[in-house]
PDB file of C-alpha atoms in Angstrom:
ATOM      1  CA  MET A  26      -8.549   8.331  -7.763  1.00  0.00           C
ATOM      2  CA  ALA A  27     -10.825   7.135  -4.980  1.00  0.00           C
ATOM      3  CA  GLN A  28     -13.294   4.421  -5.825  1.00  0.00           C
ATOM      4  CA  ARG A  29     -16.897   4.952  -4.774  1.00  0.00           C
ATOM      5  CA  PHE A  30     -19.094   2.138  -3.508  1.00  0.00           C
ATOM      6  CA  SER A  31     -22.778   3.046  -3.305  1.00  0.00           C
ATOM      7  CA  VAL A  32     -24.371   0.682  -0.802  1.00  0.00           C
ATOM      8  CA  HIS A  33     -27.775   0.424   0.826  1.00  0.00           C
ATOM      9  CA  PRO A  34     -27.521   1.757   4.410  1.00  0.00           C
ATOM     10  CA  ASP A  35     -29.593  -1.084   5.886  1.00  0.00           C
ATOM     11  CA  ASN A  36     -29.016  -3.946   3.420  1.00  0.00           C
ATOM     12  CA  PRO A  37     -25.528  -3.327   1.997  1.00  0.00           C
ATOM     13  CA  GLN A  38     -24.433  -5.369  -0.991  1.00  0.00           C
ATOM     14  CA  PRO A  39     -21.812  -7.957   0.140  1.00  0.00           C
ATOM     15  CA  ARG A  40     -20.103  -7.920  -3.273  1.00  0.00           C
ATOM     16  CA  LEU A  41     -19.271  -4.211  -2.982  1.00  0.00           C
ATOM     17  CA  LEU A  42     -18.131  -4.465   0.617  1.00  0.00           C
ATOM     18  CA  LYS A  43     -15.892  -7.391  -0.271  1.00  0.00           C
ATOM     19  CA  GLN A  44     -14.186  -5.153  -2.848  1.00  0.00           C
ATOM     20  CA  ALA A  45     -13.828  -2.385  -0.264  1.00  0.00           C
ATOM     21  CA  ALA A  46     -12.366  -4.810   2.290  1.00  0.00           C
ATOM     22  CA  ALA A  47      -9.792  -5.878  -0.310  1.00  0.00           C
ATOM     23  CA  LEU A  48      -8.638  -2.253  -0.559  1.00  0.00           C
ATOM     24  CA  LEU A  49      -8.170  -2.176   3.223  1.00  0.00           C
ATOM     25  CA  GLN A  50      -6.048  -5.323   3.032  1.00  0.00           C
ATOM     26  CA  GLN A  51      -3.928  -3.643   0.351  1.00  0.00           C
ATOM     27  CA  GLY A  52      -3.137  -0.785   2.739  1.00  0.00           C
ATOM     28  CA  GLY A  53      -5.832   1.653   1.700  1.00  0.00           C
ATOM     29  CA  VAL A  54      -7.540   4.298   3.830  1.00  0.00           C
ATOM     30  CA  LEU A  55     -11.314   4.407   3.361  1.00  0.00           C
ATOM     31  CA  ALA A  56     -13.947   7.030   4.170  1.00  0.00           C
ATOM     32  CA  VAL A  57     -16.911   5.220   5.715  1.00  0.00           C
ATOM     33  CA  PRO A  58     -20.318   6.132   7.176  1.00  0.00           C
ATOM     34  CA  THR A  59     -21.029   5.611  10.871  1.00  0.00           C
ATOM     35  CA  ASP A  60     -23.954   6.316  13.188  1.00  0.00           C
ATOM     36  CA  SER A  61     -22.363   9.661  14.062  1.00  0.00           C
ATOM     37  CA  SER A  62     -20.416  11.132  11.120  1.00  0.00           C
ATOM     38  CA  TYR A  63     -18.190   9.809   8.371  1.00  0.00           C
ATOM     39  CA  ALA A  64     -14.859   8.403   9.527  1.00  0.00           C
ATOM     40  CA  LEU A  65     -11.487   7.471   8.075  1.00  0.00           C
ATOM     41  CA  VAL A  66     -10.529   3.823   8.593  1.00  0.00           C
ATOM     42  CA  CYS A  67      -7.655   1.459   7.849  1.00  0.00           C
ATOM     43  CA  GLN A  68      -6.566  -1.958   9.035  1.00  0.00           C
ATOM     44  CA  LEU A  69      -5.100  -2.109  12.510  1.00  0.00           C
ATOM     45  CA  ASP A  70      -1.757  -3.774  11.785  1.00  0.00           C
ATOM     46  CA  ASP A  71      -0.681  -1.563   8.860  1.00  0.00           C
ATOM     47  CA  LYS A  72       1.783   1.105  10.011  1.00  0.00           C
ATOM     48  CA  ALA A  73       1.898   2.980   6.694  1.00  0.00           C
ATOM     49  CA  ALA A  74      -1.898   3.086   6.449  1.00  0.00           C
ATOM     50  CA  ALA A  75      -2.191   4.391  10.016  1.00  0.00           C
ATOM     51  CA  GLU A  76       0.339   7.115   9.219  1.00  0.00           C
ATOM     52  CA  ALA A  77      -1.634   8.054   6.092  1.00  0.00           C
ATOM     53  CA  LEU A  78      -4.830   8.221   8.156  1.00  0.00           C
ATOM     54  CA  ARG A  79      -3.186  10.581  10.652  1.00  0.00           C
ATOM     55  CA  ARG A  80      -1.750  12.681   7.823  1.00  0.00           C
ATOM     56  CA  ILE A  81      -5.139  13.163   6.125  1.00  0.00           C
ATOM     57  CA  ARG A  82      -6.694  14.088   9.456  1.00  0.00           C
ATOM     58  CA  GLY A  83      -3.774  16.357  10.450  1.00  0.00           C
ATOM     59  CA  ILE A  84      -3.181  14.743  13.861  1.00  0.00           C
ATOM     60  CA  ASP A  85      -0.143  13.381  15.683  1.00  0.00           C
ATOM     61  CA  GLU A  86       0.392  10.201  17.684  1.00  0.00           C
ATOM     62  CA  LYS A  87      -0.984  11.800  20.873  1.00  0.00           C
ATOM     63  CA  HIS A  88      -4.447  12.064  19.357  1.00  0.00           C
ATOM     64  CA  HIS A  89      -6.514   9.033  20.317  1.00  0.00           C
ATOM     65  CA  LEU A  90      -7.517   6.796  17.448  1.00  0.00           C
ATOM     66  CA  SER A  91     -10.400   4.377  17.862  1.00  0.00           C
ATOM     67  CA  LEU A  92     -11.041   0.751  17.087  1.00  0.00           C
ATOM     68  CA  LEU A  93     -14.373  -0.017  15.462  1.00  0.00           C
ATOM     69  CA  CYS A  94     -15.486  -3.460  16.619  1.00  0.00           C
ATOM     70  CA  ARG A  95     -18.274  -5.790  15.550  1.00  0.00           C
ATOM     71  CA  ASP A  96     -19.627  -6.401  19.036  1.00  0.00           C
ATOM     72  CA  LEU A  97     -18.941  -6.066  22.720  1.00  0.00           C
ATOM     73  CA  SER A  98     -17.051  -9.351  23.016  1.00  0.00           C
ATOM     74  CA  GLU A  99     -14.624  -8.299  20.286  1.00  0.00           C
ATOM     75  CA  LEU A 100     -14.158  -4.910  21.938  1.00  0.00           C
ATOM     76  CA  ALA A 101     -13.246  -6.618  25.216  1.00  0.00           C
ATOM     77  CA  SER A 102     -10.403  -8.482  23.448  1.00  0.00           C
ATOM     78  CA  TYR A 103      -8.618  -5.203  22.715  1.00  0.00           C
ATOM     79  CA  ALA A 104      -8.962  -3.529  26.117  1.00  0.00           C
ATOM     80  CA  ARG A 105      -8.634  -4.322  29.802  1.00  0.00           C
ATOM     81  CA  VAL A 106     -12.202  -4.200  31.089  1.00  0.00           C
ATOM     82  CA  ASP A 107     -13.425  -4.690  34.659  1.00  0.00           C
ATOM     83  CA  ASN A 108     -17.017  -5.408  35.671  1.00  0.00           C
ATOM     84  CA  ALA A 109     -17.982  -1.782  36.299  1.00  0.00           C
ATOM     85  CA  GLN A 110     -16.560  -0.705  32.934  1.00  0.00           C
ATOM     86  CA  TYR A 111     -18.306  -3.590  31.195  1.00  0.00           C
ATOM     87  CA  ARG A 112     -21.696  -2.488  32.526  1.00  0.00           C
ATOM     88  CA  LEU A 113     -21.182   0.991  31.034  1.00  0.00           C
ATOM     89  CA  LEU A 114     -19.957  -0.475  27.741  1.00  0.00           C
ATOM     90  CA  LYS A 115     -23.066  -2.626  27.551  1.00  0.00           C
ATOM     91  CA  LEU A 116     -25.286   0.442  27.958  1.00  0.00           C
ATOM     92  CA  GLY A 117     -23.490   2.335  25.188  1.00  0.00           C
ATOM     93  CA  THR A 118     -23.006  -0.334  22.534  1.00  0.00           C
ATOM     94  CA  PRO A 119     -23.837  -0.390  19.767  1.00  0.00           C
ATOM     95  CA  GLY A 120     -24.112   3.362  19.539  1.00  0.00           C
ATOM     96  CA  PRO A 121     -22.418   6.747  19.113  1.00  0.00           C
ATOM     97  CA  PHE A 122     -20.074   6.448  22.096  1.00  0.00           C
ATOM     98  CA  THR A 123     -16.291   6.088  22.051  1.00  0.00           C
ATOM     99  CA  PHE A 124     -14.811   4.647  25.242  1.00  0.00           C
ATOM    100  CA  ILE A 125     -11.200   5.311  26.261  1.00  0.00           C
ATOM    101  CA  LEU A 126      -9.777   2.178  27.887  1.00  0.00           C
ATOM    102  CA  GLU A 127      -6.411   0.664  28.697  1.00  0.00           C
ATOM    103  CA  ALA A 128      -5.253  -1.145  25.550  1.00  0.00           C
ATOM    104  CA  SER A 129      -4.580  -4.879  25.690  1.00  0.00           C
ATOM    105  CA  LYS A 130      -1.573  -6.551  24.080  1.00  0.00           C
ATOM    106  CA  GLU A 131      -3.693  -7.130  20.965  1.00  0.00           C
ATOM    107  CA  VAL A 132      -3.330  -3.431  20.113  1.00  0.00           C
ATOM    108  CA  PRO A 133      -0.058  -2.404  18.403  1.00  0.00           C
ATOM    109  CA  ARG A 134       1.793   0.166  20.525  1.00  0.00           C
ATOM    110  CA  ARG A 135       1.795   2.697  17.696  1.00  0.00           C
ATOM    111  CA  ALA A 136      -2.031   2.655  17.697  1.00  0.00           C
ATOM    112  CA  SER A 137      -2.402   3.465  21.403  1.00  0.00           C
ATOM    113  CA  HIS A 138      -1.671   6.728  23.209  1.00  0.00           C
ATOM    114  CA  PRO A 139       2.152   6.892  23.626  1.00  0.00           C
ATOM    115  CA  GLN A 140       2.124   7.900  27.299  1.00  0.00           C
ATOM    116  CA  ARG A 141      -1.119   6.472  28.637  1.00  0.00           C
ATOM    117  CA  LYS A 142      -1.255   3.232  26.587  1.00  0.00           C
ATOM    118  CA  THR A 143      -4.977   3.783  26.065  1.00  0.00           C
ATOM    119  CA  ILE A 144      -7.161   3.369  22.989  1.00  0.00           C
ATOM    120  CA  GLY A 145     -10.627   4.507  21.965  1.00  0.00           C
ATOM    121  CA  LEU A 146     -13.073   1.669  21.293  1.00  0.00           C
ATOM    122  CA  ARG A 147     -16.610   1.556  20.034  1.00  0.00           C
ATOM    123  CA  VAL A 148     -19.251  -0.606  18.397  1.00  0.00           C
ATOM    124  CA  PRO A 149     -21.042   1.475  15.735  1.00  0.00           C
ATOM    125  CA  ASP A 150     -24.764   1.130  15.102  1.00  0.00           C
ATOM    126  CA  HIS A 151     -24.569   1.237  11.295  1.00  0.00           C
ATOM    127  CA  ALA A 152     -25.381  -1.825   9.181  1.00  0.00           C
ATOM    128  CA  ALA A 153     -23.086  -0.997   6.251  1.00  0.00           C
ATOM    129  CA  LEU A 154     -20.082  -0.301   8.473  1.00  0.00           C
ATOM    130  CA  LEU A 155     -20.636  -3.426  10.568  1.00  0.00           C
ATOM    131  CA  ALA A 156     -20.883  -5.471   7.369  1.00  0.00           C
ATOM    132  CA  LEU A 157     -17.579  -3.977   6.174  1.00  0.00           C
ATOM    133  CA  ILE A 158     -15.891  -4.884   9.470  1.00  0.00           C
ATOM    134  CA  GLU A 159     -17.319  -8.389   9.114  1.00  0.00           C
ATOM    135  CA  GLN A 160     -15.923  -8.685   5.573  1.00  0.00           C
ATOM    136  CA  HIS A 161     -12.547  -7.464   6.822  1.00  0.00           C
ATOM    137  CA  GLY A 162     -12.615  -9.959   9.674  1.00  0.00           C
ATOM    138  CA  ALA A 163     -11.073  -7.685  12.312  1.00  0.00           C
ATOM    139  CA  PRO A 164     -11.618  -4.281  13.964  1.00  0.00           C
ATOM    140  CA  LEU A 165     -10.758  -1.177  11.964  1.00  0.00           C
ATOM    141  CA  LEU A 166      -8.556   1.680  13.148  1.00  0.00           C
ATOM    142  CA  ALA A 167     -10.565   4.886  12.814  1.00  0.00           C
ATOM    143  CA  THR A 168     -10.794   8.618  13.362  1.00  0.00           C
ATOM    144  CA  THR A 169     -13.620  11.087  12.799  1.00  0.00           C
ATOM    145  CA  LEU A 170     -13.434  12.639   9.329  1.00  0.00           C
ATOM    146  CA  ILE A 171     -12.638  16.228  10.287  1.00  0.00           C
ATOM    147  CA  LEU A 172     -10.152  17.819   7.915  1.00  0.00           C
ATOM    148  CA  PRO A 173      -7.220  19.984   9.097  1.00  0.00           C
ATOM    149  CA  GLY A 174      -8.286  23.508  10.040  1.00  0.00           C
ATOM    150  CA  GLU A 175     -11.967  22.563  10.255  1.00  0.00           C
ATOM    151  CA  THR A 176     -14.164  21.905  13.288  1.00  0.00           C
ATOM    152  CA  ASP A 177     -17.109  19.988  11.859  1.00  0.00           C
ATOM    153  CA  PRO A 178     -17.018  16.403  10.581  1.00  0.00           C
ATOM    154  CA  LEU A 179     -17.860  15.673   6.955  1.00  0.00           C
ATOM    155  CA  ASN A 180     -21.056  13.760   6.267  1.00  0.00           C
ATOM    156  CA  ASP A 181     -21.709  14.118   2.533  1.00  0.00           C
ATOM    157  CA  PRO A 182     -20.111  11.243   0.561  1.00  0.00           C
ATOM    158  CA  GLU A 183     -20.092  13.234  -2.686  1.00  0.00           C
ATOM    159  CA  ALA A 184     -18.144  16.090  -1.094  1.00  0.00           C
ATOM    160  CA  ILE A 185     -15.811  13.639   0.639  1.00  0.00           C
ATOM    161  CA  GLY A 186     -15.037  11.937  -2.666  1.00  0.00           C
ATOM    162  CA  ASP A 187     -14.322  15.268  -4.333  1.00  0.00           C
ATOM    163  CA  ARG A 188     -12.079  16.587  -1.559  1.00  0.00           C
ATOM    164  CA  LEU A 189     -10.181  13.382  -0.800  1.00  0.00           C
ATOM    165  CA  GLU A 190     -10.132  11.668  -4.196  1.00  0.00           C
ATOM    166  CA  ARG A 191      -6.327  11.430  -4.206  1.00  0.00           C
ATOM    167  CA  GLN A 192      -5.900  10.674  -0.511  1.00  0.00           C
ATOM    168  CA  VAL A 193      -8.269   7.763   0.158  1.00  0.00           C
ATOM    169  CA  ALA A 194      -8.627   4.472  -1.689  1.00  0.00           C
ATOM    170  CA  ALA A 195     -12.425   4.536  -1.581  1.00  0.00           C
ATOM    171  CA  VAL A 196     -15.553   6.179  -0.212  1.00  0.00           C
ATOM    172  CA  ILE A 197     -18.405   3.999   1.036  1.00  0.00           C
ATOM    173  CA  ASP A 198     -21.525   5.926   0.052  1.00  0.00           C
ATOM    174  CA  ALA A 199     -24.498   4.905   2.196  1.00  0.00           C
ATOM    175  CA  GLY A 200     -26.057   8.362   2.141  1.00  0.00           C
ATOM    176  CA  ALA A 201     -25.511  11.272   4.485  1.00  0.00           C
ATOM    177  CA  CYS A 202     -24.713  10.665   8.163  1.00  0.00           C
ATOM    178  CA  PRO A 203     -25.454  12.851  11.156  1.00  0.00           C
ATOM    179  CA  ALA A 204     -22.826  15.598  11.168  1.00  0.00           C
ATOM    180  CA  GLU A 205     -21.970  15.053  14.809  1.00  0.00           C
ATOM    181  CA  PRO A 206     -19.064  13.058  16.289  1.00  0.00           C
ATOM    182  CA  THR A 207     -19.371  10.468  19.023  1.00  0.00           C
ATOM    183  CA  THR A 208     -19.542  11.237  22.700  1.00  0.00           C
ATOM    184  CA  VAL A 209     -16.163  10.279  24.217  1.00  0.00           C
ATOM    185  CA  VAL A 210     -16.148   8.707  27.673  1.00  0.00           C
ATOM    186  CA  ASP A 211     -12.836   8.060  29.444  1.00  0.00           C
ATOM    187  CA  LEU A 212     -13.022   4.855  31.492  1.00  0.00           C
ATOM    188  CA  SER A 213      -9.275   4.612  32.123  1.00  0.00           C
ATOM    189  CA  GLY A 214      -9.267   6.656  35.350  1.00  0.00           C
ATOM    190  CA  ASP A 215     -10.761   6.233  38.806  1.00  0.00           C
ATOM    191  CA  ALA A 216     -14.196   7.440  37.648  1.00  0.00           C
ATOM    192  CA  PRO A 217     -15.860   7.764  34.223  1.00  0.00           C
ATOM    193  CA  ALA A 218     -15.306  11.177  32.629  1.00  0.00           C
ATOM    194  CA  VAL A 219     -17.057  12.660  29.587  1.00  0.00           C
ATOM    195  CA  LEU A 220     -14.265  14.157  27.450  1.00  0.00           C
ATOM    196  CA  ARG A 221     -16.469  15.235  24.532  1.00  0.00           C
ATOM    197  CA  ARG A 222     -20.209  15.574  24.243  1.00  0.00           C
ATOM    198  CA  GLY A 223     -21.458  14.435  20.865  1.00  0.00           C
ATOM    199  CA  ARG A 224     -24.296  12.418  19.428  1.00  0.00           C
ATOM    200  CA  GLY A 225     -24.507   9.959  22.350  1.00  0.00           C
ATOM    201  CA  ASP A 226     -26.406  11.159  25.423  1.00  0.00           C
ATOM    202  CA  PRO A 227     -24.274  10.626  28.580  1.00  0.00           C
ATOM    203  CA  ALA A 228     -27.506  10.175  30.533  1.00  0.00           C
ATOM    204  CA  ALA A 229     -27.978   6.860  28.736  1.00  0.00           C
ATOM    205  CA  LEU A 230     -24.891   5.704  30.662  1.00  0.00           C
ATOM    206  CA  GLY A 231     -26.017   7.253  33.920  1.00  0.00           C
ATOM    207  CA  LEU A 232     -23.402  10.022  33.627  1.00  0.00           C
TER     208      LEU A 232
END
């Protein structure tokens, strides 16, 4: 049965997030709020947890997962970033943008795209999620919480708890999120390319 942690969206209770972080360290998959929609997260270096995350989401290893980072400097540790890419990252973080970049050696190979060796990275603009990442002490592996056969992400923590109570270790309830995924921008090619339009406005990046 999934635990439920009801936290304040702007001033989350550290005690509850510490308990949630402990579940991550035990190999649990959590449903968490973001500044776009709810997401599924697990710790980066846990193969079984990553497989469980993919299984819940109904995706294979060719589907890009993302790393949720605390800030831009942490993001840059997990990707190869040149000056032009960094300027775009700075415009879009924190915020509802996921950037596809070449993964650094800090990223386990199973977490990156098998052919392209790329990874999605972002810095969310959500106080409760950032506080959870801080409690965990490292970026979290994540994917938008869209269930198999569905097209829209889930954003109601009560419904998420009911539908996934036997599949996730916990739900962080910070209220409803926007029901819109991030905008995905591929920075791994010769020129930036918008792969998915979502909550983030590409014009904010000059695209």
